[in-house]
PDB file of C-alpha atoms in Angstrom:
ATOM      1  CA  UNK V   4     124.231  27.010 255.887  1.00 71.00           C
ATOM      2  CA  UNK V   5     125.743  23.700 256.065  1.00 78.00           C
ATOM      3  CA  UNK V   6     127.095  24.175 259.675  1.00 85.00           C
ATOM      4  CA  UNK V   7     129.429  26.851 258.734  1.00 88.00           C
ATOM      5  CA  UNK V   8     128.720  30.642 260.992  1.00 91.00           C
ATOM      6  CA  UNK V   9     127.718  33.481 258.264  1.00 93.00           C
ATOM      7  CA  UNK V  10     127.912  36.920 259.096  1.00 94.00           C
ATOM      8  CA  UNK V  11     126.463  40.328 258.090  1.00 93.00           C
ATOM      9  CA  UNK V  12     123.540  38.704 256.951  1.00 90.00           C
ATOM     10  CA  UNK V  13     120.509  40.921 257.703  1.00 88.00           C
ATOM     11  CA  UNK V  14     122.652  43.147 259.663  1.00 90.00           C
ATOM     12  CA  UNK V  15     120.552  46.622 258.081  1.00 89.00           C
ATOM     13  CA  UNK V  16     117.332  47.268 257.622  1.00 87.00           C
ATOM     14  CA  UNK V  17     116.226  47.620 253.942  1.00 87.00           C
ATOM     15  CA  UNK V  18     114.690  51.258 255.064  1.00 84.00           C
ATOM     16  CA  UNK V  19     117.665  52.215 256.143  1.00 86.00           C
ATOM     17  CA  UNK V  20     120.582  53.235 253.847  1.00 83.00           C
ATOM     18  CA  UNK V  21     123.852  51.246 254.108  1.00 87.00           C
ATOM     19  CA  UNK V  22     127.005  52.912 252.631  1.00 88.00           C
ATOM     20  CA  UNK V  23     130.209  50.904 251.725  1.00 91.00           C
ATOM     21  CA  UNK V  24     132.018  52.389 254.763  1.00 91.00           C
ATOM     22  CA  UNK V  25     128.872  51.040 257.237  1.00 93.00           C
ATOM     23  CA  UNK V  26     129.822  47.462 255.703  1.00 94.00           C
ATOM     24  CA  UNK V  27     133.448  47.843 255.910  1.00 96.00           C
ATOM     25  CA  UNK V  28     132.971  48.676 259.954  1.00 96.00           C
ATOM     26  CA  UNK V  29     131.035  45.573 260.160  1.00 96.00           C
ATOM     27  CA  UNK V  30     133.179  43.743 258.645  1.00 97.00           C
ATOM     28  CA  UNK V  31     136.151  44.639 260.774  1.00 97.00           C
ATOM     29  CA  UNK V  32     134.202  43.786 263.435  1.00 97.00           C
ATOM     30  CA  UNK V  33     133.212  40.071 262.361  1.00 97.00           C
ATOM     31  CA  UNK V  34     137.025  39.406 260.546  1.00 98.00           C
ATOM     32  CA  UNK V  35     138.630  40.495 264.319  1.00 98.00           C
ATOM     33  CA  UNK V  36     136.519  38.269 266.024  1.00 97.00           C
ATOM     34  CA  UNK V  37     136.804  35.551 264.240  1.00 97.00           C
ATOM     35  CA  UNK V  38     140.824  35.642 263.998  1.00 97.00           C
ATOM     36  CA  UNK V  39     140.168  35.878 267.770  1.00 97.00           C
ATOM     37  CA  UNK V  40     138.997  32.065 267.863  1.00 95.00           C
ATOM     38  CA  UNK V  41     141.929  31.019 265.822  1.00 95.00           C
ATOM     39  CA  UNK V  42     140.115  30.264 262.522  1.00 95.00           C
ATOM     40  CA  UNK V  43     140.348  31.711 259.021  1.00 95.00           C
ATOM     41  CA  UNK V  44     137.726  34.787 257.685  1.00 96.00           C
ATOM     42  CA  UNK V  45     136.471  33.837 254.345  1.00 96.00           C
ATOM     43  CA  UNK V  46     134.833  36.943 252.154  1.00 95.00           C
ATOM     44  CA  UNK V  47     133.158  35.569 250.094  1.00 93.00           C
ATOM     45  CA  UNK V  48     130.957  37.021 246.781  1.00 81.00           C
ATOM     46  CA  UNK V  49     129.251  40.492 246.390  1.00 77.00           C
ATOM     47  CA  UNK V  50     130.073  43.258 244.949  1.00 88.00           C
ATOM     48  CA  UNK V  51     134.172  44.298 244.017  1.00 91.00           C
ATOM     49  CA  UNK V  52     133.144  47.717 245.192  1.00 90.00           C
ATOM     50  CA  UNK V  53     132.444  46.682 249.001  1.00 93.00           C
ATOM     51  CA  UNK V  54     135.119  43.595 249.019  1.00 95.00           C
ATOM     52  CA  UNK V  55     138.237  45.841 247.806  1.00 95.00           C
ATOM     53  CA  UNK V  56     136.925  48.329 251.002  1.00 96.00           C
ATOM     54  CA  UNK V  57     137.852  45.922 253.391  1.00 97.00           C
ATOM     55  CA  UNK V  58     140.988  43.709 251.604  1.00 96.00           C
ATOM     56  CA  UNK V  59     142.404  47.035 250.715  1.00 96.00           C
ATOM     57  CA  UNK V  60     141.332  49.235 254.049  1.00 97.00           C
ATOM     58  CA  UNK V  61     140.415  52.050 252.331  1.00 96.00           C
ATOM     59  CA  UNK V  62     140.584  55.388 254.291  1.00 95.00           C
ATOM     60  CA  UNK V  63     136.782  57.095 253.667  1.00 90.00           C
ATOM     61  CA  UNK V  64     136.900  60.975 253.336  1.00 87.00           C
ATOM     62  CA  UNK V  65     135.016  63.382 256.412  1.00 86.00           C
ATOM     63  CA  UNK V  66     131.637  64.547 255.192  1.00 88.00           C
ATOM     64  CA  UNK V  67     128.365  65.302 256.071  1.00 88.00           C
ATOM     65  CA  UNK V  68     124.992  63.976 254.765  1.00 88.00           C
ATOM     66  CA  UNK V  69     123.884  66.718 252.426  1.00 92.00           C
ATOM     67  CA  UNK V  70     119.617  66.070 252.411  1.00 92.00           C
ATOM     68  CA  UNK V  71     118.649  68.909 250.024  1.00 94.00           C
ATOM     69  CA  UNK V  72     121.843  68.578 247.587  1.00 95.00           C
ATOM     70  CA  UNK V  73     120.763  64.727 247.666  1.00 93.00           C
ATOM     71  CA  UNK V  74     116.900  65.533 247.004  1.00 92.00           C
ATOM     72  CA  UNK V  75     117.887  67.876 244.391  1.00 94.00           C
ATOM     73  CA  UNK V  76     120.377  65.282 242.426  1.00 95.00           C
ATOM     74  CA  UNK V  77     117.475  62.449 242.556  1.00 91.00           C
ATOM     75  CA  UNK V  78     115.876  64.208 239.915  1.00 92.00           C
ATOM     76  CA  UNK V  79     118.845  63.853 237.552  1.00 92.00           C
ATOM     77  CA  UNK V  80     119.634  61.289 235.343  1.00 92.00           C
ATOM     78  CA  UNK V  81     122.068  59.142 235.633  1.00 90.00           C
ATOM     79  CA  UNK V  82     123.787  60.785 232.473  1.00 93.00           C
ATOM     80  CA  UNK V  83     123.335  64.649 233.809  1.00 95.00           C
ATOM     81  CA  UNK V  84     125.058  63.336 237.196  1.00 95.00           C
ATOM     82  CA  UNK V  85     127.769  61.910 235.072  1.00 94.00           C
ATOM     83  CA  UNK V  86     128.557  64.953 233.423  1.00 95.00           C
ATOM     84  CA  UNK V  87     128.006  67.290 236.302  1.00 95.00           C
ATOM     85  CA  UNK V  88     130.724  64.958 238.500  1.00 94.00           C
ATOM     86  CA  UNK V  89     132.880  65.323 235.194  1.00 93.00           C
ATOM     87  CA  UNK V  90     133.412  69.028 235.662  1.00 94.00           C
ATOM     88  CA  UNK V  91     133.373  68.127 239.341  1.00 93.00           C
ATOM     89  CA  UNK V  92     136.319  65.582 239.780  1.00 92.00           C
ATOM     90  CA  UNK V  93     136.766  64.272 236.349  1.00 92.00           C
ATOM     91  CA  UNK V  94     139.833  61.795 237.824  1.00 89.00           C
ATOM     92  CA  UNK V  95     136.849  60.231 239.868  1.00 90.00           C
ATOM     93  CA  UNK V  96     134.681  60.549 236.991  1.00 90.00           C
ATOM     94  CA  UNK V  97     137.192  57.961 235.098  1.00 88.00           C
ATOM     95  CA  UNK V  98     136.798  55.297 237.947  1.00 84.00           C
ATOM     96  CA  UNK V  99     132.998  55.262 238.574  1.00 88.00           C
ATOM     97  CA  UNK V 100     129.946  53.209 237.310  1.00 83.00           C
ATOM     98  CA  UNK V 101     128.782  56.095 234.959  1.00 86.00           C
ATOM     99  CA  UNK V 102     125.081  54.292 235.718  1.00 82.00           C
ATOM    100  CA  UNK V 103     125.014  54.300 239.048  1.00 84.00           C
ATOM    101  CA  UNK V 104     122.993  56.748 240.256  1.00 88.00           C
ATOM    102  CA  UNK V 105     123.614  56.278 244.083  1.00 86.00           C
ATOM    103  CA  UNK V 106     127.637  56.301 243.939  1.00 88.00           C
ATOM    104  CA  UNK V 107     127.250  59.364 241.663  1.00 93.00           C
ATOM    105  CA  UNK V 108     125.213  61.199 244.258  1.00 94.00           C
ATOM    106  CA  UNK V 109     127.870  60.682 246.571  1.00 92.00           C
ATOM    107  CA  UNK V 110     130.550  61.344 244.375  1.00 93.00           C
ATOM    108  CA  UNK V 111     129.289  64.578 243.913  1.00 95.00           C
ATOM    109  CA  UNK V 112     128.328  65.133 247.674  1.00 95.00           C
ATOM    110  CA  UNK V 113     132.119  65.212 248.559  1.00 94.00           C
ATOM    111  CA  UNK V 114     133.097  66.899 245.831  1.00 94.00           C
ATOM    112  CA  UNK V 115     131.172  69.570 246.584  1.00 93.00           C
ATOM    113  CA  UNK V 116     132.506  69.505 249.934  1.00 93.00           C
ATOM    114  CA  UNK V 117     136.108  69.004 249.692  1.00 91.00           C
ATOM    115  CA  UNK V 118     136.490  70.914 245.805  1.00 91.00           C
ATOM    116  CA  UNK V 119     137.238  67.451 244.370  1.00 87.00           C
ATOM    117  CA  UNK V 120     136.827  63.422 245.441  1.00 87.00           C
ATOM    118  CA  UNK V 121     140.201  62.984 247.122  1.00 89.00           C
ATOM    119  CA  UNK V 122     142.115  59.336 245.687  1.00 86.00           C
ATOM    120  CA  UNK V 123     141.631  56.693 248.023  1.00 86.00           C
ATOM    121  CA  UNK V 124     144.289  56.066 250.623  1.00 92.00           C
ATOM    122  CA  UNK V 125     145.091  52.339 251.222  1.00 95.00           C
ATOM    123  CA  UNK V 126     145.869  50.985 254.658  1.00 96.00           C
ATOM    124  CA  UNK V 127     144.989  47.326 254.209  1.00 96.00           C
ATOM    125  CA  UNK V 128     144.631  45.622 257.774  1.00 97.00           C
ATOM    126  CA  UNK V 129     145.123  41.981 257.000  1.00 97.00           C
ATOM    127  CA  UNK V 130     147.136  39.712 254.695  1.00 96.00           C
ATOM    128  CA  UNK V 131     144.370  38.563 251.959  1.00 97.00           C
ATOM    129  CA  UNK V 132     144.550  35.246 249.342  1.00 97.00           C
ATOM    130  CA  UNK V 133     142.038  36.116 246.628  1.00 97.00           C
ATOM    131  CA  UNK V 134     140.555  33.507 244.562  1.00 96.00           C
ATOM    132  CA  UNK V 135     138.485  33.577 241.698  1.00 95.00           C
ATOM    133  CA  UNK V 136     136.050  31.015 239.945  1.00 92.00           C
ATOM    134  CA  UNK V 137     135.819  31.351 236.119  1.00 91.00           C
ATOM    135  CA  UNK V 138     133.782  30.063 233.482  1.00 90.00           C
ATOM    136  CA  UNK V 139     132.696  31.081 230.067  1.00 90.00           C
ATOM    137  CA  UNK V 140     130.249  33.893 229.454  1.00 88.00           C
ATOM    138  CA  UNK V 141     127.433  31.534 228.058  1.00 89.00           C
ATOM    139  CA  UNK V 142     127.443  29.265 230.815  1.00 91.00           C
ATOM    140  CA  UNK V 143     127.503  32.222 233.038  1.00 91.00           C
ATOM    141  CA  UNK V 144     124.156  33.652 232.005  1.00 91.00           C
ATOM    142  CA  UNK V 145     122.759  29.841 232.284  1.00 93.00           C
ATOM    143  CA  UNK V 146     123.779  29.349 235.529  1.00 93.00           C
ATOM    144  CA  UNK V 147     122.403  32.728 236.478  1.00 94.00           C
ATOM    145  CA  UNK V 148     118.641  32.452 235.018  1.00 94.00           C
ATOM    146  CA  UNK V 149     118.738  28.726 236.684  1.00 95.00           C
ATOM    147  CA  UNK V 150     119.597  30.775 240.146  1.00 95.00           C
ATOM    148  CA  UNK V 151     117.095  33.412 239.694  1.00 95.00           C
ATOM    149  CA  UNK V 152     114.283  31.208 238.929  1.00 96.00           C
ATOM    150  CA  UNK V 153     114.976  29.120 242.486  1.00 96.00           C
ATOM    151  CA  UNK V 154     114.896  32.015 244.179  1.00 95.00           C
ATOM    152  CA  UNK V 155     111.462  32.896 242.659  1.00 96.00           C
ATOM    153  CA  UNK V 156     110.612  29.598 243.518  1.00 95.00           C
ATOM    154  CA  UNK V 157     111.325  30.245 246.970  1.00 95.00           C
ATOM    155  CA  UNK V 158     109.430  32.866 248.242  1.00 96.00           C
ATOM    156  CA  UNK V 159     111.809  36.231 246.648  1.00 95.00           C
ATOM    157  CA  UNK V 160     108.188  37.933 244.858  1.00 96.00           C
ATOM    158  CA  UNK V 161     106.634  37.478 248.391  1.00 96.00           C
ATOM    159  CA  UNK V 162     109.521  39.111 250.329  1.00 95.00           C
ATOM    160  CA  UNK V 163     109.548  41.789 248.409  1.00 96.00           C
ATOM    161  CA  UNK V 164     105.547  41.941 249.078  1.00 96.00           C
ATOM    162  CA  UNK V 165     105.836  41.863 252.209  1.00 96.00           C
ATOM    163  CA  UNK V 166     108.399  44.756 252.253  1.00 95.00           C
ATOM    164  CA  UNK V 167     105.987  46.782 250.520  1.00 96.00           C
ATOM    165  CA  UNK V 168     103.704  45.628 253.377  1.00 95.00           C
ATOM    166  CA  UNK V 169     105.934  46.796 255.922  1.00 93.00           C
ATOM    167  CA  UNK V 170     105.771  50.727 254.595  1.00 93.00           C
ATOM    168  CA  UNK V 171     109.045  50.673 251.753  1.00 94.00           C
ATOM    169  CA  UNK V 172     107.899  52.711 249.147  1.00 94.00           C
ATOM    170  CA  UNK V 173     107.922  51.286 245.491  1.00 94.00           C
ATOM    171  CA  UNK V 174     110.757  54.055 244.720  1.00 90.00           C
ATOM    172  CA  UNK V 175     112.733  52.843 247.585  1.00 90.00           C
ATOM    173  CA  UNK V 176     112.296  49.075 246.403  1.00 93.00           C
ATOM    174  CA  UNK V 177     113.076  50.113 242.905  1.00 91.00           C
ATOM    175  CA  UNK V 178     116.368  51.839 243.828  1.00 86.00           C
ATOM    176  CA  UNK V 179     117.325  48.675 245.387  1.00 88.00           C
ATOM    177  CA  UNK V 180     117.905  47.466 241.820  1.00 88.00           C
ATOM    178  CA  UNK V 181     117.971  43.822 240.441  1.00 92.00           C
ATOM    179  CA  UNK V 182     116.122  41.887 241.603  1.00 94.00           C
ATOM    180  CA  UNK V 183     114.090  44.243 244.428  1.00 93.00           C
ATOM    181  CA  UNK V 184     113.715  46.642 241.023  1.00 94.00           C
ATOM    182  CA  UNK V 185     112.383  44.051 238.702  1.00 95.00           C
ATOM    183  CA  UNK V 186     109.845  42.461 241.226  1.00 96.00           C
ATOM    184  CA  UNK V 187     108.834  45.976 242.312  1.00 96.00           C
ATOM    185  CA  UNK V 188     107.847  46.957 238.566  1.00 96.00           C
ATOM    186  CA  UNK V 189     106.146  43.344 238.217  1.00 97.00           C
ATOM    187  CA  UNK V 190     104.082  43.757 241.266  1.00 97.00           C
ATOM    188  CA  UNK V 191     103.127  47.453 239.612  1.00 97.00           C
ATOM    189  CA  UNK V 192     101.936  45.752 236.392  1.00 96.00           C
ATOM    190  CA  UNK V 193     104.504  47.718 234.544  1.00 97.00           C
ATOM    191  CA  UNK V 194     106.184  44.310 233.061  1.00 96.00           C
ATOM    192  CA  UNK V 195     104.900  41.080 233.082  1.00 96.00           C
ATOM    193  CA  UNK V 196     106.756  38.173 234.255  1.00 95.00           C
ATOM    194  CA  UNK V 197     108.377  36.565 231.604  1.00 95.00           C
ATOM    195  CA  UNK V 198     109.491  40.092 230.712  1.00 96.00           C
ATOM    196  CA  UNK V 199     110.619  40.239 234.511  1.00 96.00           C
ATOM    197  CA  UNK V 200     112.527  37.472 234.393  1.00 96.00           C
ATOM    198  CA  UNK V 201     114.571  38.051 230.905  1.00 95.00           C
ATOM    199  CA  UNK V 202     115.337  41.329 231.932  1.00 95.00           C
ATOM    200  CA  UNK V 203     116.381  40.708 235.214  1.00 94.00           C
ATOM    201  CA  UNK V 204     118.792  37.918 233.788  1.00 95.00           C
ATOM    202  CA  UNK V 205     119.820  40.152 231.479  1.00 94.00           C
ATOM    203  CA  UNK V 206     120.621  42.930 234.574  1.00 93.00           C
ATOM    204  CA  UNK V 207     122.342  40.181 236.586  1.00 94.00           C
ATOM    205  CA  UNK V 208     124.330  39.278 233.741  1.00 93.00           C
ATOM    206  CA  UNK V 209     125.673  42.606 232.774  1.00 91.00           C
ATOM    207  CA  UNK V 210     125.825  42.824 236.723  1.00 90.00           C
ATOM    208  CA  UNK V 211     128.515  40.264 236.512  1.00 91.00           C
ATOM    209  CA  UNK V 212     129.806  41.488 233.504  1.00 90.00           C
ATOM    210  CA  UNK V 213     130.921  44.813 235.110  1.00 87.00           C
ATOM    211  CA  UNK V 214     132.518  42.718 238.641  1.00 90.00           C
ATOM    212  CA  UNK V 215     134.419  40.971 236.280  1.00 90.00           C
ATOM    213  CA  UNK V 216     136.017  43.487 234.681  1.00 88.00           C
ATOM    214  CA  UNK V 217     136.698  45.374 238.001  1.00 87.00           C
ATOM    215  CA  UNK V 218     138.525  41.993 239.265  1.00 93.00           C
ATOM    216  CA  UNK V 219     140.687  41.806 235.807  1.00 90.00           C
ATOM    217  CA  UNK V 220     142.604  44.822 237.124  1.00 90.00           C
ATOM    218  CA  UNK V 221     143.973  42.874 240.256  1.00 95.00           C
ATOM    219  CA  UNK V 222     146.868  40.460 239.317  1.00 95.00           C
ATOM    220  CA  UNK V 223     147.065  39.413 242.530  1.00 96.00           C
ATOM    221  CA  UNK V 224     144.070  37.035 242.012  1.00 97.00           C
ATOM    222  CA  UNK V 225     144.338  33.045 241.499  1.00 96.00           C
ATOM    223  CA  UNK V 226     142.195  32.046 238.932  1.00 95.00           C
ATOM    224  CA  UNK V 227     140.404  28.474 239.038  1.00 95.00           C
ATOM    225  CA  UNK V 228     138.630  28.013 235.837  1.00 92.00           C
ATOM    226  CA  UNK V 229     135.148  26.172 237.535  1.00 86.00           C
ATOM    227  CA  UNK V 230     134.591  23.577 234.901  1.00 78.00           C
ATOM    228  CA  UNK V 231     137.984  22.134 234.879  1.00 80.00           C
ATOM    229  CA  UNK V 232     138.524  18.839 236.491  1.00 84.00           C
ATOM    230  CA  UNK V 233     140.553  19.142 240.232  1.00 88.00           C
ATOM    231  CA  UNK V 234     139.585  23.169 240.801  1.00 92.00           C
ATOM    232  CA  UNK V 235     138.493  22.261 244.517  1.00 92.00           C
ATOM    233  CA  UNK V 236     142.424  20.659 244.697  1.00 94.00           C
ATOM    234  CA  UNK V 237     144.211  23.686 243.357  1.00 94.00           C
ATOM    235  CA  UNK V 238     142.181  25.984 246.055  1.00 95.00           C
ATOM    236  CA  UNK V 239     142.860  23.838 248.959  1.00 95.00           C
ATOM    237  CA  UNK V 240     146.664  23.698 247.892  1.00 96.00           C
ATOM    238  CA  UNK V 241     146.853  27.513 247.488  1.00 97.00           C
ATOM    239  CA  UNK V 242     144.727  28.252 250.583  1.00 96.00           C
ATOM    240  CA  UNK V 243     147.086  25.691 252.345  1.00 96.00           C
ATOM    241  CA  UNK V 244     150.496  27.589 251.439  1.00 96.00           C
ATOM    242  CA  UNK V 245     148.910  31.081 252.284  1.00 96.00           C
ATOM    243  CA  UNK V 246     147.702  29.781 255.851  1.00 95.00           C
ATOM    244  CA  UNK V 247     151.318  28.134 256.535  1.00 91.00           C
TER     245      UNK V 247
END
């Protein structure tokens, strides 16, 4: 990737489940060593829910894998798990995706646990400058079908074929979501592709959509508006300051 070291790429299985506080471990692990060479971590993309776990440090809660609660709550909507975590913890209920089946499940696996989902403590272990590329909404749903199509282009319907191939079930693949969803459902006949492909923009979009407004709540972030002549010069200046 241009000469520059990446890190937790390909670092879990896709069999395997990989929780926020798995990737915040790993992490750690990668930011410490490279501060040990005397060069600067970069975090970069993904989704605000795992990035704020590790510039933040948030403290996880104790609790054990329920199976049979979990195999019981799969066969909920998302909409019945909303409303079931709303009589639950309805504080948490205010701050999570209220689509998002997976968090829900776990919202509601320590709240069953612990009588409620306890606010996240904060112990942030490192000193973080947080920039942020902007550009208007239309150009942001360009850019992202232009993406998506290069990565079809490249090989992403045969990966997930060849997932399949390796024993992932099509639920498992579905519950991957985006792309790993819409590719699943194609490769099932149960869309075609153009109807793959606008929907899956579409996803993406609102995808980015919801980041966005996750990332509005932190003043703390330096905007660089990406179209706007001398962006790459306002990022080097900032990242300059921070470092000295």
């Amino acid at each position: 990737m241009q000469g520059i070291p990446h890190h937790l790429i390909d670092v879990s299985s896709p069999k395997r489940k990989f929780s926020v506080a798995q990737f915040q471990k790993q992490a750690y692990l990668a930011i410490d060593d490279i501060l040990k060479q005397g060069k600067t971590p970069f975090l970069v993309g993904g989704s605000a829910f795992y990035l704020y776990s590790v510039i933040e440090g948030w403290q996880f809660p104790v609790t054990t894998r329920d199976e049979k609660l979990r195999k019981n709550l799969e066969k909920k909507t998302a909409e019945q798990l909303f409303s079931l975590l709303k009589d639950l913890s309805p504080k948490r209920a205010k701050t999570i995706e209220p689509n998002n089946k997976r968090r829900l499940i776990r919202a509601i696996e320590i709240a069953k646990q612990l009588g409620k989902v306890p606010q996240v403590i904060k112990k942030p272990k490192y000193d973080c400058l947080i920039l942020g590329l902007k550009m208007p909404n239309e150009e942001l749903k360009t850019l992202i079908k232009k993406r998506l199509l290069k990565r079809l282009q490249l090989g992403m319907v045969a990966e997930v074929k060849g997932l399949k191939a390796q024993g992932l079930s099509w639920k498992r693949l579905e519950g991957l979501g985006l792309e790993y969803k819409w590719i699943a459902l194609y490769l099932q006949k149960k869309v075609g592709k153009e109807e793959m492909i606008e929907k899956l923009t579409t996803d993406i979009y609102h995808f980015a959509k919801r980041q966005m407004t996750w990332f509005k709540k932190d003043n703390t972030i330096h905007w660089l508006p990406l179209k706007k002549k001398g962006y790459l010069h306002q990022a080097k200046t900032l990242i300059n300051r921070f470092l000295n």
